[in-house]
């Protein structure tokens, strides 16, 4: 997206969305209202929820359930001001903000082949230019989910590696990237710790004949939190989340793509969009 004239000369807002996305019927109405009331906002990102194709297999629906739970939980916990990423699935930008990007670098979206996360890079560029970005729980974009583990892993490796690549390209953390660096660092610590805790609890349980009440209480709290944060998916999904074991198994897959993506960013060959 580039032009010889200012975008704001012809329009006030620009909508972007992925080809596999369907916007909620009220998305534009709500997003426009929010941006018109807040001139400091450079854009509003959709809250993404997942949908599966109608002919998805039973295994594909299982893979899809974990993604739906992720999206639902992320929408519940997402920070509303100066969000991490303006989602590529759906976003409404202020034309004036995009003009600032064009004036700075001639284009809105940095289309380097090595840029695996254009939406994240564009969000950082907007914040560098002094604009804020936000989201709203009622501005929903339904995005197509992966139906195979292989496809899911490849997608998430691209997201994680692209984020790490961009952070490394920018150099030292700044006020716009420190939260991303902190999230990656916490993930690198928390994921191994969770499974170390499980192994320890099991060893203690087998050696002493019973699991200590404190471990059971802690597990119960985590299970209730997991269930509560996906309550829009219904009671059946809440029960599955509260059981912990299904999402712990999924966490092993998450750990794989997380650590392999980071490793490839530092020691792997350069990667580009395929």
PDB file of C-alpha atoms in Angstrom:
ATOM      1  CA  UNK A   1       0.000   0.000   0.000  1.00  0.00           C
ATOM      2  CA  UNK A   2       1.715   3.128  -1.273  1.00  0.00           C
ATOM      3  CA  UNK A   3       0.575   6.285  -3.018  1.00  0.00           C
ATOM      4  CA  UNK A   4       1.849   9.615  -4.365  1.00  0.00           C
ATOM      5  CA  UNK A   5      -1.012  11.419  -2.645  1.00  0.00           C
ATOM      6  CA  UNK A   6      -1.971  11.478   1.004  1.00  0.00           C
ATOM      7  CA  UNK A   7      -4.476   8.751   1.818  1.00  0.00           C
ATOM      8  CA  UNK A   8      -6.292  11.153   4.104  1.00  0.00           C
ATOM      9  CA  UNK A   9      -7.103  13.338   1.092  1.00  0.00           C
ATOM     10  CA  UNK A  10      -9.530  10.719  -0.178  1.00  0.00           C
ATOM     11  CA  UNK A  11     -10.567   8.675   2.845  1.00  0.00           C
ATOM     12  CA  UNK A  12     -10.565   8.631   6.621  1.00  0.00           C
ATOM     13  CA  UNK A  13     -10.026   4.945   7.385  1.00  0.00           C
ATOM     14  CA  UNK A  14      -8.576   1.868   5.687  1.00  0.00           C
ATOM     15  CA  UNK A  15      -9.759  -1.691   6.353  1.00  0.00           C
ATOM     16  CA  UNK A  16      -7.412  -4.663   5.982  1.00  0.00           C
ATOM     17  CA  UNK A  17      -8.292  -8.334   6.417  1.00  0.00           C
ATOM     18  CA  UNK A  18      -7.046 -11.792   5.499  1.00  0.00           C
ATOM     19  CA  UNK A  19      -8.641 -13.759   2.687  1.00  0.00           C
ATOM     20  CA  UNK A  20      -9.710 -16.526   5.091  1.00  0.00           C
ATOM     21  CA  UNK A  21     -11.390 -14.090   7.510  1.00  0.00           C
ATOM     22  CA  UNK A  22     -15.035 -13.203   7.987  1.00  0.00           C
ATOM     23  CA  UNK A  23     -15.828 -10.020   9.911  1.00  0.00           C
ATOM     24  CA  UNK A  24     -18.715  -9.784  12.341  1.00  0.00           C
ATOM     25  CA  UNK A  25     -21.584  -7.771  10.764  1.00  0.00           C
ATOM     26  CA  UNK A  26     -21.132  -5.001  13.350  1.00  0.00           C
ATOM     27  CA  UNK A  27     -17.349  -4.830  13.117  1.00  0.00           C
ATOM     28  CA  UNK A  28     -17.115  -1.721  10.957  1.00  0.00           C
ATOM     29  CA  UNK A  29     -19.840   0.175  12.794  1.00  0.00           C
ATOM     30  CA  UNK A  30     -18.233  -0.389  16.198  1.00  0.00           C
ATOM     31  CA  UNK A  31     -14.668   0.157  14.988  1.00  0.00           C
ATOM     32  CA  UNK A  32     -15.539   3.437  13.287  1.00  0.00           C
ATOM     33  CA  UNK A  33     -17.298   4.681  16.409  1.00  0.00           C
ATOM     34  CA  UNK A  34     -14.262   3.929  18.567  1.00  0.00           C
ATOM     35  CA  UNK A  35     -11.740   5.526  16.198  1.00  0.00           C
ATOM     36  CA  UNK A  36     -13.849   8.619  15.629  1.00  0.00           C
ATOM     37  CA  UNK A  37     -14.089   9.194  19.382  1.00  0.00           C
ATOM     38  CA  UNK A  38     -10.346   8.701  20.003  1.00  0.00           C
ATOM     39  CA  UNK A  39      -8.152  10.742  17.629  1.00  0.00           C
ATOM     40  CA  UNK A  40      -4.963   9.404  19.252  1.00  0.00           C
ATOM     41  CA  UNK A  41      -5.699   5.897  17.933  1.00  0.00           C
ATOM     42  CA  UNK A  42      -3.916   4.901  14.755  1.00  0.00           C
ATOM     43  CA  UNK A  43      -5.903   1.720  14.392  1.00  0.00           C
ATOM     44  CA  UNK A  44      -8.217  -0.840  15.924  1.00  0.00           C
ATOM     45  CA  UNK A  45      -7.519  -4.551  15.736  1.00  0.00           C
ATOM     46  CA  UNK A  46     -10.145  -7.251  15.529  1.00  0.00           C
ATOM     47  CA  UNK A  47     -10.620  -9.699  18.346  1.00  0.00           C
ATOM     48  CA  UNK A  48      -9.998 -13.004  16.577  1.00  0.00           C
ATOM     49  CA  UNK A  49     -12.111 -16.095  17.075  1.00  0.00           C
ATOM     50  CA  UNK A  50     -11.642 -19.347  15.187  1.00  0.00           C
ATOM     51  CA  UNK A  51     -13.870 -21.213  12.766  1.00  0.00           C
ATOM     52  CA  UNK A  52     -13.449 -24.582  11.080  1.00  0.00           C
ATOM     53  CA  UNK A  53     -14.486 -25.520   7.543  1.00  0.00           C
ATOM     54  CA  UNK A  54     -17.814 -27.396   7.510  1.00  0.00           C
ATOM     55  CA  UNK A  55     -16.261 -30.619   6.164  1.00  0.00           C
ATOM     56  CA  UNK A  56     -13.576 -30.872   8.872  1.00  0.00           C
ATOM     57  CA  UNK A  57     -12.753 -34.383  10.095  1.00  0.00           C
ATOM     58  CA  UNK A  58     -13.112 -35.469  13.707  1.00  0.00           C
ATOM     59  CA  UNK A  59      -9.364 -35.147  14.234  1.00  0.00           C
ATOM     60  CA  UNK A  60      -9.441 -31.722  12.630  1.00  0.00           C
ATOM     61  CA  UNK A  61     -12.186 -30.656  15.042  1.00  0.00           C
ATOM     62  CA  UNK A  62     -10.016 -31.766  17.969  1.00  0.00           C
ATOM     63  CA  UNK A  63      -7.063 -29.752  16.651  1.00  0.00           C
ATOM     64  CA  UNK A  64      -9.432 -26.871  16.062  1.00  0.00           C
ATOM     65  CA  UNK A  65     -10.821 -26.987  19.593  1.00  0.00           C
ATOM     66  CA  UNK A  66      -7.443 -26.217  21.123  1.00  0.00           C
ATOM     67  CA  UNK A  67      -7.029 -23.268  18.778  1.00  0.00           C
ATOM     68  CA  UNK A  68     -10.518 -21.986  19.562  1.00  0.00           C
ATOM     69  CA  UNK A  69      -9.680 -22.190  23.265  1.00  0.00           C
ATOM     70  CA  UNK A  70      -6.448 -20.256  22.635  1.00  0.00           C
ATOM     71  CA  UNK A  71      -8.185 -17.514  20.687  1.00  0.00           C
ATOM     72  CA  UNK A  72     -10.966 -17.255  23.252  1.00  0.00           C
ATOM     73  CA  UNK A  73      -8.537 -17.083  26.161  1.00  0.00           C
ATOM     74  CA  UNK A  74      -6.360 -14.550  24.357  1.00  0.00           C
ATOM     75  CA  UNK A  75      -9.361 -12.307  23.702  1.00  0.00           C
ATOM     76  CA  UNK A  76     -10.190 -12.528  27.416  1.00  0.00           C
ATOM     77  CA  UNK A  77      -6.715 -11.565  28.628  1.00  0.00           C
ATOM     78  CA  UNK A  78      -5.615  -9.224  25.823  1.00  0.00           C
ATOM     79  CA  UNK A  79      -4.447  -5.760  26.856  1.00  0.00           C
ATOM     80  CA  UNK A  80      -6.759  -3.178  25.284  1.00  0.00           C
ATOM     81  CA  UNK A  81      -4.372  -0.210  25.028  1.00  0.00           C
ATOM     82  CA  UNK A  82      -1.213  -0.322  22.911  1.00  0.00           C
ATOM     83  CA  UNK A  83      -1.794  -3.955  22.082  1.00  0.00           C
ATOM     84  CA  UNK A  84       0.970  -6.298  20.980  1.00  0.00           C
ATOM     85  CA  UNK A  85      -0.241  -6.709  17.381  1.00  0.00           C
ATOM     86  CA  UNK A  86      -2.796  -5.222  15.021  1.00  0.00           C
ATOM     87  CA  UNK A  87      -4.143  -8.540  13.792  1.00  0.00           C
ATOM     88  CA  UNK A  88      -3.715  -9.285  10.128  1.00  0.00           C
ATOM     89  CA  UNK A  89      -7.043 -11.120  10.261  1.00  0.00           C
ATOM     90  CA  UNK A  90      -8.867  -7.802  10.491  1.00  0.00           C
ATOM     91  CA  UNK A  91      -7.933  -4.224  11.362  1.00  0.00           C
ATOM     92  CA  UNK A  92      -9.220  -0.710  10.713  1.00  0.00           C
ATOM     93  CA  UNK A  93      -6.505   1.934  10.340  1.00  0.00           C
ATOM     94  CA  UNK A  94      -6.769   5.719  10.457  1.00  0.00           C
ATOM     95  CA  UNK A  95      -5.650   7.063   7.074  1.00  0.00           C
ATOM     96  CA  UNK A  96      -3.696   9.857   8.738  1.00  0.00           C
ATOM     97  CA  UNK A  97      -1.648   7.287  10.660  1.00  0.00           C
ATOM     98  CA  UNK A  98      -0.887   5.363   7.471  1.00  0.00           C
ATOM     99  CA  UNK A  99       0.201   8.614   5.824  1.00  0.00           C
ATOM    100  CA  UNK A 100       2.758   8.990   8.602  1.00  0.00           C
ATOM    101  CA  UNK A 101       4.175   5.557   7.769  1.00  0.00           C
ATOM    102  CA  UNK A 102       4.293   6.354   4.049  1.00  0.00           C
ATOM    103  CA  UNK A 103       6.092   9.621   4.760  1.00  0.00           C
ATOM    104  CA  UNK A 104       8.624   7.751   6.884  1.00  0.00           C
ATOM    105  CA  UNK A 105       9.333   4.752   4.667  1.00  0.00           C
ATOM    106  CA  UNK A 106       7.285   5.179   1.435  1.00  0.00           C
ATOM    107  CA  UNK A 107       5.040   2.177   2.195  1.00  0.00           C
ATOM    108  CA  UNK A 108       2.631   1.052   4.913  1.00  0.00           C
ATOM    109  CA  UNK A 109       3.484  -2.640   5.081  1.00  0.00           C
ATOM    110  CA  UNK A 110       7.133  -3.643   4.991  1.00  0.00           C
ATOM    111  CA  UNK A 111       7.080  -6.345   2.319  1.00  0.00           C
ATOM    112  CA  UNK A 112      10.562  -7.741   2.888  1.00  0.00           C
ATOM    113  CA  UNK A 113      10.572 -11.458   2.063  1.00  0.00           C
ATOM    114  CA  UNK A 114      12.127 -12.083   5.464  1.00  0.00           C
ATOM    115  CA  UNK A 115       9.322 -10.230   7.250  1.00  0.00           C
ATOM    116  CA  UNK A 116       7.156 -13.097   8.534  1.00  0.00           C
ATOM    117  CA  UNK A 117       4.963 -10.912  10.747  1.00  0.00           C
ATOM    118  CA  UNK A 118       3.945  -7.842   8.770  1.00  0.00           C
ATOM    119  CA  UNK A 119       1.105  -7.107  11.174  1.00  0.00           C
ATOM    120  CA  UNK A 120       3.435  -6.995  14.194  1.00  0.00           C
ATOM    121  CA  UNK A 121       6.072  -4.933  12.376  1.00  0.00           C
ATOM    122  CA  UNK A 122       3.426  -2.454  11.214  1.00  0.00           C
ATOM    123  CA  UNK A 123       2.093  -2.158  14.765  1.00  0.00           C
ATOM    124  CA  UNK A 124       5.559  -1.264  16.024  1.00  0.00           C
ATOM    125  CA  UNK A 125       6.001   1.250  13.205  1.00  0.00           C
ATOM    126  CA  UNK A 126       2.728   2.954  14.136  1.00  0.00           C
ATOM    127  CA  UNK A 127       3.770   3.159  17.764  1.00  0.00           C
ATOM    128  CA  UNK A 128       7.172   4.526  16.751  1.00  0.00           C
ATOM    129  CA  UNK A 129       5.294   7.252  14.869  1.00  0.00           C
ATOM    130  CA  UNK A 130       3.418   8.212  18.028  1.00  0.00           C
ATOM    131  CA  UNK A 131       0.102   6.435  17.400  1.00  0.00           C
ATOM    132  CA  UNK A 132      -1.698   4.130  19.783  1.00  0.00           C
ATOM    133  CA  UNK A 133      -3.418   0.890  18.794  1.00  0.00           C
ATOM    134  CA  UNK A 134      -6.332  -0.780  20.510  1.00  0.00           C
ATOM    135  CA  UNK A 135      -8.860  -3.594  20.226  1.00  0.00           C
ATOM    136  CA  UNK A 136     -12.411  -4.242  21.329  1.00  0.00           C
ATOM    137  CA  UNK A 137     -14.056  -7.472  22.448  1.00  0.00           C
ATOM    138  CA  UNK A 138     -17.076  -6.804  20.218  1.00  0.00           C
ATOM    139  CA  UNK A 139     -15.079  -6.117  17.035  1.00  0.00           C
ATOM    140  CA  UNK A 140     -14.739  -9.749  16.008  1.00  0.00           C
ATOM    141  CA  UNK A 141     -13.025 -11.419  13.075  1.00  0.00           C
ATOM    142  CA  UNK A 142     -13.637 -15.125  12.506  1.00  0.00           C
ATOM    143  CA  UNK A 143     -10.446 -16.621  11.126  1.00  0.00           C
ATOM    144  CA  UNK A 144      -9.973 -20.064   9.613  1.00  0.00           C
ATOM    145  CA  UNK A 145      -8.228 -22.562  11.860  1.00  0.00           C
ATOM    146  CA  UNK A 146      -5.605 -25.141  10.988  1.00  0.00           C
ATOM    147  CA  UNK A 147      -6.992 -28.677  10.845  1.00  0.00           C
ATOM    148  CA  UNK A 148      -3.723 -30.637  11.111  1.00  0.00           C
ATOM    149  CA  UNK A 149      -0.977 -30.603  13.703  1.00  0.00           C
ATOM    150  CA  UNK A 150       1.638 -30.123  10.983  1.00  0.00           C
ATOM    151  CA  UNK A 151      -0.120 -27.077   9.595  1.00  0.00           C
ATOM    152  CA  UNK A 152      -0.624 -25.645  13.075  1.00  0.00           C
ATOM    153  CA  UNK A 153       3.035 -26.103  14.033  1.00  0.00           C
ATOM    154  CA  UNK A 154       4.244 -24.479  10.812  1.00  0.00           C
ATOM    155  CA  UNK A 155       1.908 -21.522  11.322  1.00  0.00           C
ATOM    156  CA  UNK A 156       2.952 -20.926  14.920  1.00  0.00           C
ATOM    157  CA  UNK A 157       6.642 -21.399  14.189  1.00  0.00           C
ATOM    158  CA  UNK A 158       6.318 -18.654  11.598  1.00  0.00           C
ATOM    159  CA  UNK A 159       4.587 -16.350  14.078  1.00  0.00           C
ATOM    160  CA  UNK A 160       7.084 -16.916  16.889  1.00  0.00           C
ATOM    161  CA  UNK A 161      10.151 -16.858  14.685  1.00  0.00           C
ATOM    162  CA  UNK A 162       8.910 -13.772  12.860  1.00  0.00           C
ATOM    163  CA  UNK A 163       8.449 -11.958  16.157  1.00  0.00           C
ATOM    164  CA  UNK A 164      11.909 -12.926  17.399  1.00  0.00           C
ATOM    165  CA  UNK A 165      13.456 -11.998  14.032  1.00  0.00           C
ATOM    166  CA  UNK A 166      11.850  -8.561  14.201  1.00  0.00           C
ATOM    167  CA  UNK A 167      12.963  -7.980  17.784  1.00  0.00           C
ATOM    168  CA  UNK A 168      16.518  -8.934  16.864  1.00  0.00           C
ATOM    169  CA  UNK A 169      16.431  -6.671  13.803  1.00  0.00           C
ATOM    170  CA  UNK A 170      15.422  -3.704  15.962  1.00  0.00           C
ATOM    171  CA  UNK A 171      18.231  -4.345  18.442  1.00  0.00           C
ATOM    172  CA  UNK A 172      17.967  -3.448  22.108  1.00  0.00           C
ATOM    173  CA  UNK A 173      14.472  -3.525  23.629  1.00  0.00           C
ATOM    174  CA  UNK A 174      12.709  -0.175  23.760  1.00  0.00           C
ATOM    175  CA  UNK A 175       9.454   1.105  25.208  1.00  0.00           C
ATOM    176  CA  UNK A 176       7.518  -0.480  22.354  1.00  0.00           C
ATOM    177  CA  UNK A 177       9.160  -3.915  22.418  1.00  0.00           C
ATOM    178  CA  UNK A 178      10.019  -4.607  26.047  1.00  0.00           C
ATOM    179  CA  UNK A 179       6.632  -6.280  26.668  1.00  0.00           C
ATOM    180  CA  UNK A 180       7.199  -8.653  23.738  1.00  0.00           C
ATOM    181  CA  UNK A 181      10.670  -9.506  25.001  1.00  0.00           C
ATOM    182  CA  UNK A 182       9.244 -10.096  28.486  1.00  0.00           C
ATOM    183  CA  UNK A 183       6.512 -12.395  27.135  1.00  0.00           C
ATOM    184  CA  UNK A 184       9.031 -14.512  25.230  1.00  0.00           C
ATOM    185  CA  UNK A 185      11.357 -14.674  28.227  1.00  0.00           C
ATOM    186  CA  UNK A 186       8.519 -15.649  30.569  1.00  0.00           C
ATOM    187  CA  UNK A 187       7.368 -18.293  28.109  1.00  0.00           C
ATOM    188  CA  UNK A 188      10.865 -19.749  27.937  1.00  0.00           C
ATOM    189  CA  UNK A 189      10.869 -20.013  31.733  1.00  0.00           C
ATOM    190  CA  UNK A 190       7.255 -20.960  32.399  1.00  0.00           C
ATOM    191  CA  UNK A 191       6.821 -23.765  29.867  1.00  0.00           C
ATOM    192  CA  UNK A 192       9.652 -25.976  31.231  1.00  0.00           C
ATOM    193  CA  UNK A 193       8.678 -25.090  34.805  1.00  0.00           C
ATOM    194  CA  UNK A 194       5.109 -26.333  34.346  1.00  0.00           C
ATOM    195  CA  UNK A 195       6.225 -29.759  33.190  1.00  0.00           C
ATOM    196  CA  UNK A 196       8.976 -29.957  35.798  1.00  0.00           C
ATOM    197  CA  UNK A 197       6.284 -29.270  38.420  1.00  0.00           C
ATOM    198  CA  UNK A 198       4.095 -32.058  37.011  1.00  0.00           C
ATOM    199  CA  UNK A 199       6.956 -34.559  37.024  1.00  0.00           C
ATOM    200  CA  UNK A 200       7.874 -33.572  40.578  1.00  0.00           C
ATOM    201  CA  UNK A 201       4.273 -33.905  41.781  1.00  0.00           C
ATOM    202  CA  UNK A 202       3.989 -37.345  40.199  1.00  0.00           C
ATOM    203  CA  UNK A 203       7.273 -38.521  41.727  1.00  0.00           C
ATOM    204  CA  UNK A 204       6.183 -37.315  45.166  1.00  0.00           C
ATOM    205  CA  UNK A 205       2.777 -38.918  44.682  1.00  0.00           C
ATOM    206  CA  UNK A 206       4.236 -42.299  43.761  1.00  0.00           C
ATOM    207  CA  UNK A 207       6.857 -42.293  46.516  1.00  0.00           C
ATOM    208  CA  UNK A 208       4.510 -41.106  49.274  1.00  0.00           C
ATOM    209  CA  UNK A 209       1.383 -42.826  48.041  1.00  0.00           C
ATOM    210  CA  UNK A 210      -0.605 -39.602  47.689  1.00  0.00           C
ATOM    211  CA  UNK A 211      -0.300 -36.161  46.145  1.00  0.00           C
ATOM    212  CA  UNK A 212       0.063 -33.350  48.666  1.00  0.00           C
ATOM    213  CA  UNK A 213      -3.125 -31.269  49.161  1.00  0.00           C
ATOM    214  CA  UNK A 214      -1.286 -28.084  48.199  1.00  0.00           C
ATOM    215  CA  UNK A 215      -0.568 -29.517  44.734  1.00  0.00           C
ATOM    216  CA  UNK A 216      -4.191 -30.582  44.311  1.00  0.00           C
ATOM    217  CA  UNK A 217      -5.422 -27.159  45.407  1.00  0.00           C
ATOM    218  CA  UNK A 218      -3.064 -25.398  43.021  1.00  0.00           C
ATOM    219  CA  UNK A 219      -4.147 -27.654  40.149  1.00  0.00           C
ATOM    220  CA  UNK A 220      -7.773 -26.962  40.984  1.00  0.00           C
ATOM    221  CA  UNK A 221      -7.233 -23.207  40.821  1.00  0.00           C
ATOM    222  CA  UNK A 222      -5.492 -23.477  37.447  1.00  0.00           C
ATOM    223  CA  UNK A 223      -8.256 -25.715  36.131  1.00  0.00           C
ATOM    224  CA  UNK A 224     -10.964 -23.279  37.221  1.00  0.00           C
ATOM    225  CA  UNK A 225      -9.102 -20.369  35.631  1.00  0.00           C
ATOM    226  CA  UNK A 226      -8.714 -22.251  32.354  1.00  0.00           C
ATOM    227  CA  UNK A 227     -12.397 -23.111  32.329  1.00  0.00           C
ATOM    228  CA  UNK A 228     -13.516 -19.573  33.202  1.00  0.00           C
ATOM    229  CA  UNK A 229     -11.502 -17.926  30.451  1.00  0.00           C
ATOM    230  CA  UNK A 230     -13.152 -20.010  27.712  1.00  0.00           C
ATOM    231  CA  UNK A 231     -16.722 -19.900  29.004  1.00  0.00           C
ATOM    232  CA  UNK A 232     -18.041 -18.421  25.690  1.00  0.00           C
ATOM    233  CA  UNK A 233     -17.290 -21.839  24.134  1.00  0.00           C
ATOM    234  CA  UNK A 234     -19.869 -23.538  26.345  1.00  0.00           C
ATOM    235  CA  UNK A 235     -20.025 -25.867  29.327  1.00  0.00           C
ATOM    236  CA  UNK A 236     -18.587 -28.889  27.547  1.00  0.00           C
ATOM    237  CA  UNK A 237     -15.467 -26.971  26.590  1.00  0.00           C
ATOM    238  CA  UNK A 238     -15.170 -25.607  30.130  1.00  0.00           C
ATOM    239  CA  UNK A 239     -15.186 -29.152  31.516  1.00  0.00           C
ATOM    240  CA  UNK A 240     -12.445 -30.241  29.089  1.00  0.00           C
ATOM    241  CA  UNK A 241     -10.331 -27.217  30.041  1.00  0.00           C
ATOM    242  CA  UNK A 242     -10.838 -27.837  33.767  1.00  0.00           C
ATOM    243  CA  UNK A 243      -9.489 -31.389  33.416  1.00  0.00           C
ATOM    244  CA  UNK A 244      -6.042 -29.897  32.674  1.00  0.00           C
ATOM    245  CA  UNK A 245      -4.638 -33.022  31.002  1.00  0.00           C
ATOM    246  CA  UNK A 246      -5.842 -32.251  27.429  1.00  0.00           C
ATOM    247  CA  UNK A 247      -4.340 -28.771  27.463  1.00  0.00           C
ATOM    248  CA  UNK A 248      -1.169 -30.035  29.134  1.00  0.00           C
ATOM    249  CA  UNK A 249      -0.684 -32.425  26.226  1.00  0.00           C
ATOM    250  CA  UNK A 250      -1.337 -29.584  23.812  1.00  0.00           C
ATOM    251  CA  UNK A 251       1.214 -27.584  25.771  1.00  0.00           C
ATOM    252  CA  UNK A 252       3.882 -30.067  24.718  1.00  0.00           C
ATOM    253  CA  UNK A 253       3.141 -29.228  21.089  1.00  0.00           C
ATOM    254  CA  UNK A 254       3.189 -25.533  21.979  1.00  0.00           C
ATOM    255  CA  UNK A 255       6.572 -25.952  23.659  1.00  0.00           C
ATOM    256  CA  UNK A 256       7.935 -27.633  20.535  1.00  0.00           C
ATOM    257  CA  UNK A 257       7.003 -24.838  18.142  1.00  0.00           C
ATOM    258  CA  UNK A 258       8.004 -22.155  20.652  1.00  0.00           C
ATOM    259  CA  UNK A 259      11.547 -23.360  21.292  1.00  0.00           C
ATOM    260  CA  UNK A 260      12.254 -24.570  17.748  1.00  0.00           C
ATOM    261  CA  UNK A 261      11.130 -21.200  16.369  1.00  0.00           C
ATOM    262  CA  UNK A 262      13.439 -19.312  18.722  1.00  0.00           C
ATOM    263  CA  UNK A 263      16.313 -21.642  17.916  1.00  0.00           C
ATOM    264  CA  UNK A 264      15.819 -21.240  14.182  1.00  0.00           C
ATOM    265  CA  UNK A 265      15.820 -17.461  14.535  1.00  0.00           C
ATOM    266  CA  UNK A 266      19.290 -17.561  16.095  1.00  0.00           C
ATOM    267  CA  UNK A 267      20.969 -20.505  14.375  1.00  0.00           C
ATOM    268  CA  UNK A 268      18.712 -21.514  11.480  1.00  0.00           C
ATOM    269  CA  UNK A 269      18.818 -20.410   7.873  1.00  0.00           C
ATOM    270  CA  UNK A 270      16.922 -17.318   6.873  1.00  0.00           C
ATOM    271  CA  UNK A 271      13.225 -17.907   6.272  1.00  0.00           C
ATOM    272  CA  UNK A 272      10.745 -16.153   4.009  1.00  0.00           C
ATOM    273  CA  UNK A 273       7.097 -16.395   3.097  1.00  0.00           C
ATOM    274  CA  UNK A 274       6.410 -19.528   1.070  1.00  0.00           C
TER     275      UNK A 274
END
